[in-house]
Short mmCIF file of C-alpha atoms and ligand atoms in Angstrom, two decimals:
data_model
loop_
_atom_site.label_atom_id
_atom_site.label_comp_id
_atom_site.label_asym_id
_atom_site.label_seq_id
_atom_site.Cartn_x
_atom_site.Cartn_y
_atom_site.Cartn_z
CA MET A 1 -4.49 -41.67 -7.98
CA ALA A 2 -7.03 -44.31 -8.75
CA GLU A 3 -10.75 -44.55 -8.30
CA ILE A 4 -12.01 -46.48 -5.30
CA ASP A 5 -14.57 -49.20 -5.99
CA LEU A 6 -15.69 -50.26 -2.56
CA GLU A 7 -14.58 -49.65 1.00
CA ILE A 8 -16.58 -49.93 4.17
CA VAL A 9 -16.07 -47.68 7.17
CA LYS A 10 -17.72 -49.00 10.30
CA THR A 11 -19.11 -46.45 12.70
CA ASP A 12 -21.20 -46.60 15.85
CA GLY A 13 -24.03 -48.84 14.75
CA TYR A 14 -24.00 -48.16 11.00
CA GLU A 15 -21.75 -48.41 7.96
CA VAL A 16 -20.47 -45.82 5.52
CA VAL A 17 -20.07 -47.56 2.18
CA VAL A 18 -17.65 -45.64 -0.02
CA GLY A 19 -16.75 -45.99 -3.67
CA ARG A 20 -17.98 -46.16 -7.21
CA HIS A 21 -19.68 -49.52 -6.61
CA SER A 22 -21.21 -48.51 -3.29
CA LEU A 23 -24.71 -48.08 -4.68
CA ALA A 24 -24.73 -51.73 -5.74
CA ASN A 25 -24.73 -52.46 -2.00
CA LEU A 26 -27.72 -50.16 -1.56
CA ALA A 27 -29.49 -52.04 -4.35
CA GLU A 28 -28.76 -55.32 -2.59
CA LEU A 29 -29.87 -53.96 0.78
CA LEU A 30 -33.19 -52.73 -0.62
CA SER A 31 -33.85 -56.15 -2.14
CA SER A 32 -33.36 -57.81 1.21
CA GLU A 33 -36.04 -58.93 3.65
CA LEU A 34 -35.37 -55.83 5.77
CA TYR A 35 -37.05 -53.58 3.24
CA SER A 36 -39.60 -55.82 1.65
CA GLY A 37 -42.94 -54.06 1.29
CA VAL A 38 -41.55 -50.89 2.81
CA LYS A 39 -42.70 -47.50 1.56
CA ILE A 40 -39.64 -45.53 0.39
CA PHE A 41 -39.35 -41.76 0.06
CA ILE A 42 -36.48 -40.00 -1.67
CA LEU A 43 -35.77 -36.44 -0.56
CA ALA A 44 -33.92 -34.37 -3.15
CA ASP A 45 -33.52 -30.71 -4.03
CA GLU A 46 -34.15 -29.31 -7.50
CA ASN A 47 -30.48 -29.71 -8.52
CA THR A 48 -29.90 -33.18 -7.18
CA LEU A 49 -33.22 -34.28 -8.64
CA GLN A 50 -31.95 -33.29 -12.05
CA ALA A 51 -28.27 -34.22 -11.79
CA CYS A 52 -28.18 -37.11 -9.32
CA MET A 53 -31.53 -38.90 -9.51
CA PRO A 54 -30.75 -40.46 -12.93
CA VAL A 55 -27.45 -41.80 -11.54
CA LEU A 56 -29.23 -43.21 -8.49
CA MET A 57 -32.03 -44.78 -10.55
CA GLY A 58 -29.49 -46.28 -12.97
CA LYS A 59 -27.60 -47.96 -10.15
CA VAL A 60 -30.52 -48.77 -7.84
CA PRO A 61 -33.48 -49.75 -10.05
CA GLN A 62 -35.30 -51.00 -6.92
CA LEU A 63 -36.11 -47.32 -6.29
CA SER A 64 -38.27 -46.89 -9.38
CA GLU A 65 -41.43 -47.11 -7.25
CA ALA A 66 -40.21 -44.72 -4.55
CA GLU A 67 -42.04 -41.46 -3.86
CA VAL A 68 -39.91 -38.44 -4.64
CA VAL A 69 -40.17 -35.41 -2.36
CA GLU A 70 -38.58 -32.29 -3.82
CA ILE A 71 -37.38 -29.20 -1.97
CA SER A 72 -35.88 -25.94 -3.24
CA ALA A 73 -32.09 -25.92 -3.30
CA GLY A 74 -30.37 -23.90 -0.62
CA GLU A 75 -30.11 -23.24 3.08
CA GLU A 76 -33.62 -21.68 3.22
CA SER A 77 -35.07 -25.18 3.00
CA LYS A 78 -33.67 -26.04 6.45
CA ASP A 79 -36.81 -24.60 7.93
CA LEU A 80 -39.61 -25.84 10.19
CA GLU A 81 -42.26 -24.70 7.72
CA VAL A 82 -40.68 -26.94 5.08
CA CYS A 83 -40.59 -29.80 7.60
CA ALA A 84 -44.28 -29.37 8.35
CA GLN A 85 -45.14 -29.53 4.65
CA ILE A 86 -43.07 -32.66 4.18
CA TRP A 87 -44.44 -34.38 7.31
CA SER A 88 -47.95 -33.76 5.95
CA ALA A 89 -46.94 -35.06 2.53
CA LEU A 90 -45.42 -38.22 4.02
CA GLY A 91 -48.65 -38.88 5.90
CA GLU A 92 -50.79 -38.30 2.82
CA LEU A 93 -48.58 -40.55 0.71
CA GLY A 94 -49.06 -43.41 3.15
CA GLY A 95 -45.87 -43.14 5.19
CA ASP A 96 -45.90 -45.24 8.34
CA ARG A 97 -43.42 -46.23 11.04
CA SER A 98 -41.77 -48.82 8.82
CA SER A 99 -41.10 -46.30 6.01
CA LEU A 100 -37.64 -45.39 4.82
CA MET A 101 -36.33 -41.99 3.78
CA ILE A 102 -33.40 -41.69 1.39
CA ASN A 103 -31.65 -38.32 1.48
CA LEU A 104 -30.17 -37.60 -1.95
CA GLY A 105 -28.29 -34.34 -1.85
CA GLY A 106 -25.86 -32.09 -0.06
CA GLY A 107 -25.75 -31.17 3.60
CA VAL A 108 -29.04 -29.32 3.41
CA VAL A 109 -30.86 -32.46 2.30
CA SER A 110 -29.13 -34.73 4.85
CA ASP A 111 -29.63 -32.29 7.76
CA LEU A 112 -33.26 -31.66 6.85
CA GLY A 113 -34.09 -35.23 5.81
CA GLY A 114 -32.49 -36.71 8.92
CA PHE A 115 -34.50 -34.36 11.10
CA ILE A 116 -37.74 -35.06 9.26
CA ALA A 117 -37.15 -38.81 9.50
CA GLY A 118 -36.05 -38.51 13.13
CA ALA A 119 -39.33 -36.96 14.18
CA PHE A 120 -41.92 -38.41 11.77
CA LYS A 121 -44.08 -40.89 13.73
CA ARG A 122 -41.41 -40.64 16.46
CA GLY A 123 -38.72 -41.72 14.06
CA ILE A 124 -38.43 -43.67 10.83
CA ARG A 125 -35.29 -45.11 9.26
CA PHE A 126 -33.21 -43.02 6.88
CA ILE A 127 -30.27 -43.56 4.55
CA ASN A 128 -27.93 -40.84 3.34
CA VAL A 129 -26.71 -40.70 -0.24
CA PRO A 130 -24.59 -37.54 -0.10
CA THR A 131 -23.94 -35.83 -3.43
CA SER A 132 -21.88 -32.75 -2.54
CA LEU A 133 -18.27 -33.08 -1.44
CA LEU A 134 -19.12 -31.34 1.83
CA ALA A 135 -21.86 -33.84 2.58
CA GLN A 136 -19.71 -36.81 1.54
CA VAL A 137 -16.84 -35.99 3.88
CA ASP A 138 -18.69 -34.20 6.64
CA ALA A 139 -22.43 -33.52 6.89
CA SER A 140 -23.79 -36.99 6.14
CA ILE A 141 -21.87 -38.66 8.96
CA GLY A 142 -21.77 -37.97 12.67
CA GLY A 143 -25.47 -38.04 13.49
CA LYS A 144 -26.22 -34.33 13.76
CA VAL A 145 -29.46 -33.41 11.98
CA GLY A 146 -31.60 -30.31 12.23
CA VAL A 147 -32.92 -27.06 10.83
CA ASN A 148 -32.43 -23.31 11.31
CA LEU A 149 -34.76 -21.11 13.34
CA GLY A 150 -35.13 -17.32 13.43
CA GLY A 151 -31.88 -16.80 11.54
CA LEU A 152 -29.92 -19.09 13.88
CA LYS A 153 -28.16 -21.99 12.24
CA ASN A 154 -29.01 -25.52 13.38
CA GLU A 155 -30.99 -24.13 16.29
CA VAL A 156 -33.40 -27.08 16.40
CA GLY A 157 -32.11 -30.58 15.90
CA LEU A 158 -31.30 -34.07 17.08
CA PHE A 159 -28.51 -36.59 17.23
CA ARG A 160 -29.83 -39.33 14.99
CA ASN A 161 -27.84 -41.90 13.05
CA PRO A 162 -28.76 -43.08 9.55
CA GLU A 163 -29.22 -46.79 8.81
CA SER A 164 -26.24 -46.42 6.50
CA VAL A 165 -24.50 -43.95 4.23
CA PHE A 166 -23.55 -44.57 0.59
CA VAL A 167 -20.84 -42.30 -0.78
CA ASP A 168 -20.41 -42.50 -4.55
CA PRO A 169 -17.82 -40.00 -5.86
CA GLU A 170 -19.44 -40.22 -9.29
CA PHE A 171 -22.04 -37.69 -8.12
CA LEU A 172 -19.32 -35.04 -7.90
CA LYS A 173 -18.98 -34.80 -11.66
CA SER A 174 -21.99 -32.46 -11.82
CA LEU A 175 -21.09 -30.48 -8.70
CA PRO A 176 -20.07 -26.86 -9.46
CA ARG A 177 -16.41 -26.06 -8.87
CA ASN A 178 -17.06 -23.58 -6.04
CA GLN A 179 -19.08 -26.24 -4.22
CA LEU A 180 -16.22 -28.71 -4.66
CA LEU A 181 -13.87 -26.21 -3.06
CA SER A 182 -16.32 -25.63 -0.25
CA GLY A 183 -16.19 -29.31 0.70
CA PHE A 184 -12.43 -29.42 0.20
CA ALA A 185 -12.04 -26.92 3.07
CA GLU A 186 -13.35 -29.54 5.50
CA MET A 187 -10.81 -32.03 4.14
CA ILE A 188 -8.02 -29.50 4.70
CA LYS A 189 -9.34 -29.13 8.23
CA HIS A 190 -9.23 -32.90 8.78
CA ALA A 191 -5.56 -32.90 7.79
CA LEU A 192 -4.63 -29.89 9.90
CA ILE A 193 -6.21 -31.19 13.10
CA SER A 194 -5.09 -34.79 12.88
CA ASP A 195 -2.85 -36.00 10.08
CA PRO A 196 0.36 -34.41 8.75
CA GLN A 197 0.80 -37.00 5.98
CA TYR A 198 -2.74 -36.33 4.76
CA TRP A 199 -1.84 -32.62 4.52
CA GLU A 200 0.94 -33.54 2.07
CA ASP A 201 -1.42 -35.84 0.15
CA LEU A 202 -4.01 -33.09 -0.27
CA LYS A 203 -1.43 -30.97 -2.04
CA GLN A 204 -1.42 -33.58 -4.82
CA VAL A 205 -5.19 -33.48 -5.42
CA SER A 206 -6.27 -32.05 -8.75
CA PHE A 207 -9.77 -30.80 -9.37
CA TYR A 208 -9.25 -31.50 -13.05
CA ASP A 209 -8.97 -35.19 -12.27
CA LEU A 210 -11.81 -35.98 -9.88
CA ALA A 211 -10.66 -39.58 -9.43
CA SER A 212 -7.64 -38.16 -7.59
CA LEU A 213 -10.09 -37.18 -4.85
CA ASP A 214 -11.45 -40.68 -4.15
CA ALA A 215 -8.73 -41.75 -1.70
CA SER A 216 -8.94 -38.43 0.12
CA ILE A 217 -12.72 -38.65 0.44
CA LEU A 218 -12.32 -42.06 2.06
CA HIS A 219 -9.55 -40.79 4.31
CA SER A 220 -11.57 -37.77 5.45
CA ILE A 221 -14.55 -39.99 6.23
CA ARG A 222 -12.28 -42.17 8.37
CA ILE A 223 -10.95 -39.15 10.25
CA LYS A 224 -14.36 -37.60 10.87
CA ASN A 225 -15.77 -40.97 11.90
CA GLN A 226 -12.90 -41.70 14.25
CA ILE A 227 -13.33 -38.33 15.96
CA VAL A 228 -17.12 -38.44 16.30
CA THR A 229 -17.25 -42.02 17.51
CA SER A 230 -14.70 -41.18 20.21
CA ASP A 231 -16.89 -38.29 21.41
CA PRO A 232 -20.42 -38.49 19.95
CA PHE A 233 -21.93 -35.62 21.97
CA GLU A 234 -19.07 -33.15 21.66
CA SER A 235 -17.86 -33.00 25.23
CA GLY A 236 -14.19 -33.04 24.23
CA ARG A 237 -12.33 -34.35 21.22
CA ARG A 238 -15.13 -33.68 18.72
CA LYS A 239 -14.44 -29.98 19.27
CA LEU A 240 -11.34 -30.47 17.11
CA LEU A 241 -13.72 -30.37 14.16
CA ASN A 242 -14.45 -26.73 15.00
CA PHE A 243 -11.03 -25.65 13.77
CA GLY A 244 -11.47 -22.70 11.38
CA HIS A 245 -15.12 -22.47 12.35
CA THR A 246 -15.15 -19.87 15.17
CA ILE A 247 -14.01 -17.11 12.85
CA GLY A 248 -15.34 -18.90 9.77
CA HIS A 249 -18.93 -19.10 11.04
CA ALA A 250 -18.92 -15.44 12.04
CA VAL A 251 -17.62 -14.37 8.62
CA GLU A 252 -20.16 -16.65 6.94
CA SER A 253 -23.07 -15.20 8.97
CA ASN A 254 -21.80 -11.70 8.31
CA SER A 255 -21.78 -12.37 4.57
CA PHE A 256 -25.53 -13.11 4.72
CA GLU A 257 -26.25 -9.73 6.30
CA GLY A 258 -24.76 -7.28 3.80
CA ASP A 259 -25.41 -6.90 0.12
CA SER A 260 -22.12 -8.42 -0.96
CA ARG A 261 -21.99 -12.03 -2.13
CA ALA A 262 -23.03 -14.64 0.45
CA LEU A 263 -20.07 -16.91 1.10
CA LEU A 264 -20.18 -20.66 0.84
CA HIS A 265 -19.51 -22.43 4.13
CA GLY A 266 -16.13 -23.80 3.05
CA GLU A 267 -14.97 -20.46 1.67
CA ALA A 268 -15.56 -18.90 5.08
CA VAL A 269 -13.94 -21.85 6.85
CA ALA A 270 -10.87 -21.50 4.61
CA LEU A 271 -10.55 -17.89 5.80
CA GLY A 272 -11.17 -19.06 9.36
CA MET A 273 -8.37 -21.63 9.11
CA VAL A 274 -5.89 -18.98 7.95
CA CYS A 275 -6.87 -16.71 10.87
CA GLU A 276 -6.92 -19.47 13.47
CA SER A 277 -3.56 -20.78 12.24
CA PHE A 278 -2.20 -17.26 12.68
CA ILE A 279 -3.56 -17.22 16.24
CA SER A 280 -1.98 -20.63 16.85
CA HIS A 281 1.34 -19.16 15.73
CA LYS A 282 0.95 -16.03 17.85
CA LEU A 283 0.35 -18.16 20.93
CA GLY A 284 3.61 -19.98 20.37
CA LEU A 285 2.08 -23.20 19.09
CA LEU A 286 2.40 -23.30 15.29
CA SER A 287 5.75 -22.44 13.63
CA LYS A 288 6.08 -19.54 11.21
CA GLU A 289 6.99 -21.97 8.39
CA GLU A 290 3.89 -24.07 8.90
CA LEU A 291 1.70 -20.98 9.11
CA ASN A 292 3.11 -19.84 5.75
CA ASP A 293 2.59 -23.29 4.29
CA ILE A 294 -1.08 -23.28 5.35
CA ALA A 295 -1.81 -19.73 4.23
CA SER A 296 -0.17 -20.13 0.83
CA PHE A 297 -1.99 -23.41 0.14
CA ILE A 298 -5.34 -21.91 1.08
CA PHE A 299 -4.77 -18.72 -0.91
CA SER A 300 -3.80 -20.78 -3.93
CA HIS A 301 -7.26 -22.39 -3.93
CA TYR A 302 -9.78 -19.96 -2.48
CA PRO A 303 -11.10 -16.58 -3.57
CA LYS A 304 -9.90 -13.76 -1.39
CA ILE A 305 -12.53 -12.27 0.86
CA LYS A 306 -12.56 -8.54 1.52
CA ILE A 307 -12.87 -7.59 5.18
CA ASP A 308 -13.21 -3.90 6.00
CA GLU A 309 -13.23 -2.19 9.43
CA LEU A 310 -16.99 -2.21 9.65
CA LYS A 311 -17.14 -5.90 9.05
CA ILE A 312 -14.50 -6.63 11.68
CA HIS A 313 -16.67 -4.97 14.32
CA ARG A 314 -19.66 -7.07 13.35
CA ILE A 315 -17.63 -10.27 13.06
CA LEU A 316 -16.42 -9.79 16.64
CA GLU A 317 -19.99 -9.35 17.84
CA LEU A 318 -20.95 -12.57 16.15
CA ILE A 319 -17.98 -14.42 17.66
CA LYS A 320 -18.93 -13.23 21.14
CA HIS A 321 -22.32 -14.87 20.64
CA ASP A 322 -20.85 -18.19 19.55
CA LYS A 323 -22.65 -20.98 21.39
CA LYS A 324 -19.31 -22.69 22.07
CA ASN A 325 -18.10 -19.89 24.39
CA VAL A 326 -18.00 -20.57 28.12
CA ASP A 327 -18.85 -17.86 30.70
CA GLY A 328 -18.50 -15.17 28.06
CA GLU A 329 -14.96 -16.29 27.18
CA ILE A 330 -14.14 -17.11 23.60
CA ARG A 331 -13.00 -20.74 23.17
CA MET A 332 -11.37 -21.90 20.02
CA THR A 333 -9.74 -24.95 18.51
CA LEU A 334 -6.15 -24.27 17.46
CA ILE A 335 -3.28 -26.37 16.10
CA ASN A 336 0.02 -27.16 17.81
CA GLU A 337 1.46 -28.06 14.44
CA ILE A 338 0.13 -29.35 11.15
CA GLY A 339 -1.77 -32.53 12.04
CA ASP A 340 -2.21 -31.85 15.75
CA GLY A 341 -5.23 -29.91 16.96
CA VAL A 342 -5.98 -28.67 20.47
CA TYR A 343 -9.44 -27.58 21.65
CA ASP A 344 -10.89 -25.27 24.32
CA GLN A 345 -8.25 -22.57 23.98
CA LYS A 346 -9.19 -19.22 25.54
CA ILE A 347 -8.65 -16.40 23.08
CA GLY A 348 -8.71 -12.62 23.49
CA VAL A 349 -10.57 -10.40 21.06
CA ASP A 350 -7.39 -8.48 20.11
CA LEU A 351 -5.81 -11.57 18.67
CA ILE A 352 -8.85 -12.20 16.51
CA VAL A 353 -8.66 -8.67 15.11
CA GLU A 354 -4.95 -9.12 14.47
CA SER A 355 -5.61 -12.38 12.66
CA LEU A 356 -8.14 -10.69 10.36
CA TYR A 357 -5.53 -8.03 9.51
CA TYR A 358 -3.05 -10.79 8.82
CA TYR A 359 -5.55 -12.33 6.40
CA GLU A 360 -6.14 -8.95 4.75
CA ARG A 361 -2.42 -8.44 4.22
CA TRP A 362 -2.10 -11.82 2.50
CA ALA A 363 -5.16 -11.20 0.44
CA ASN A 364 -3.80 -8.00 -1.10
N1 NAD B 1 -24.73 -32.38 10.20
C1 NAD B 1 -23.46 -32.06 10.14
O1 NAD B 1 -22.61 -32.63 10.83
C2 NAD B 1 -23.05 -30.99 9.19
C3 NAD B 1 -21.69 -30.75 8.95
C4 NAD B 1 -21.34 -29.78 8.02
C5 NAD B 1 -22.33 -29.07 7.36
N2 NAD B 1 -23.64 -29.31 7.62
C6 NAD B 1 -24.70 -28.57 6.92
O2 NAD B 1 -24.60 -28.85 5.53
C7 NAD B 1 -25.13 -27.75 4.81
C8 NAD B 1 -24.19 -27.42 3.68
O3 NAD B 1 -24.02 -28.54 2.86
P1 NAD B 1 -23.66 -28.41 1.32
O4 NAD B 1 -22.49 -27.54 1.17
O5 NAD B 1 -23.64 -29.76 0.75
O6 NAD B 1 -24.88 -27.53 0.77
P2 NAD B 1 -26.14 -27.89 -0.12
O7 NAD B 1 -26.84 -29.09 0.32
O8 NAD B 1 -26.92 -26.64 -0.24
O9 NAD B 1 -25.48 -28.23 -1.54
C9 NAD B 1 -24.78 -27.23 -2.23
C10 NAD B 1 -25.38 -26.99 -3.63
O10 NAD B 1 -24.92 -28.02 -4.49
C11 NAD B 1 -26.03 -28.63 -5.12
N3 NAD B 1 -25.64 -30.02 -5.34
C12 NAD B 1 -25.41 -30.97 -4.40
N4 NAD B 1 -24.93 -32.08 -4.97
C13 NAD B 1 -24.86 -31.83 -6.30
C14 NAD B 1 -24.41 -32.58 -7.41
N5 NAD B 1 -23.88 -33.80 -7.26
N6 NAD B 1 -24.49 -32.02 -8.64
C15 NAD B 1 -24.95 -30.74 -8.80
N7 NAD B 1 -25.36 -29.98 -7.78
C16 NAD B 1 -25.32 -30.52 -6.54
C17 NAD B 1 -27.19 -28.42 -4.21
O11 NAD B 1 -28.40 -28.47 -4.90
C18 NAD B 1 -26.89 -27.01 -3.69
O12 NAD B 1 -27.32 -26.05 -4.62
C19 NAD B 1 -25.31 -26.61 5.79
O13 NAD B 1 -26.68 -26.47 6.07
C20 NAD B 1 -24.56 -27.09 7.02
O14 NAD B 1 -25.12 -26.59 8.22
C21 NAD B 1 -24.00 -30.25 8.51
ZN1 ZN B 2 -17.90 -26.94 8.52
#
């Protein structure tokens, strides 16, 4: 499949510009009256500073005068202490209410940068230039920004839209393979909850030919955008995006607690999608054939995660504390069939345990 040069996805009040020429539009925008004389900050982490900044500067020379603010790579940077340091730095560097923040990085940079911009001087404009696959298809759109607090993910945050988002797949060429797969899990999710043809298309994607991803990136952005614009504050349909995440989040949090390897978000979500597909099947929704299709596709791409008895106990505890539960009952998004999600399904703990055993059996 071919590279995409330029496509525009319109969302509630802003545009997502997608393709290998998308940054030319950013260059044009920054040369316009809207940004004349405006102080520009670029937020990047140590990796995106090294791998992505040269690409950005090459395509958007207007940014040569921008102030670069660097953070350490990783989830630890989504922290109020880091925000405080950056707010002070913005003030010292002459930031004012007309300033612009450009978030160059993965989901950590867009979540943190959006939050910093959303609160600095009661809110300055920001633009996302997502560089990880996960941020391109998921984190940089939808308006959720925020940081972690006391070990709780995204505990403090806002709904705040960027001025625009520029998605250039060229950035992915420096992204490590495991990070590519992490983002790919969200694309699989998009297919499973809403688009059976897309599920077939994803089977044709090759990570050895990154251009084959372009069309899927665009398609995933369209799906996520369509869902979030139909339900911006997650009172209904947006919950579809939680598929794979009830069990996935718990397994991800659990992996941070022990001394085994911390899982990437998408790796845990891939496990979660296998388990939640199994639950969908057990409840008479998803057919056995489709469950097999999903599990074998996911196991062909993702490393197998070991789950022992001890972990299952802890994972259940974490699921019971999920903020999406209602009156102590576990609510989950399931699928009726491939391409058709259904949210707010009440689930018993036994079925979750059974699904983890199902995963274990496949994994061995
Ligand atoms: N706001 C939302 O709607 C939303 C949705 C999903 C996830 N998130 C958040 O996103 C975060 C995860 O995002 P992520 O997976 O992008 O993590 P991340 O930002 O930590 O990026 C992953 C790693 O890849 C590196 N990297 C990024 N782009 C690169 C490139 N082009 N070349 C080389 N290295 C590169 C980063 O430095 C980092 O080490 C989590 O904090 C999660 O909560 C938010
Ligand atoms: Zn996710």
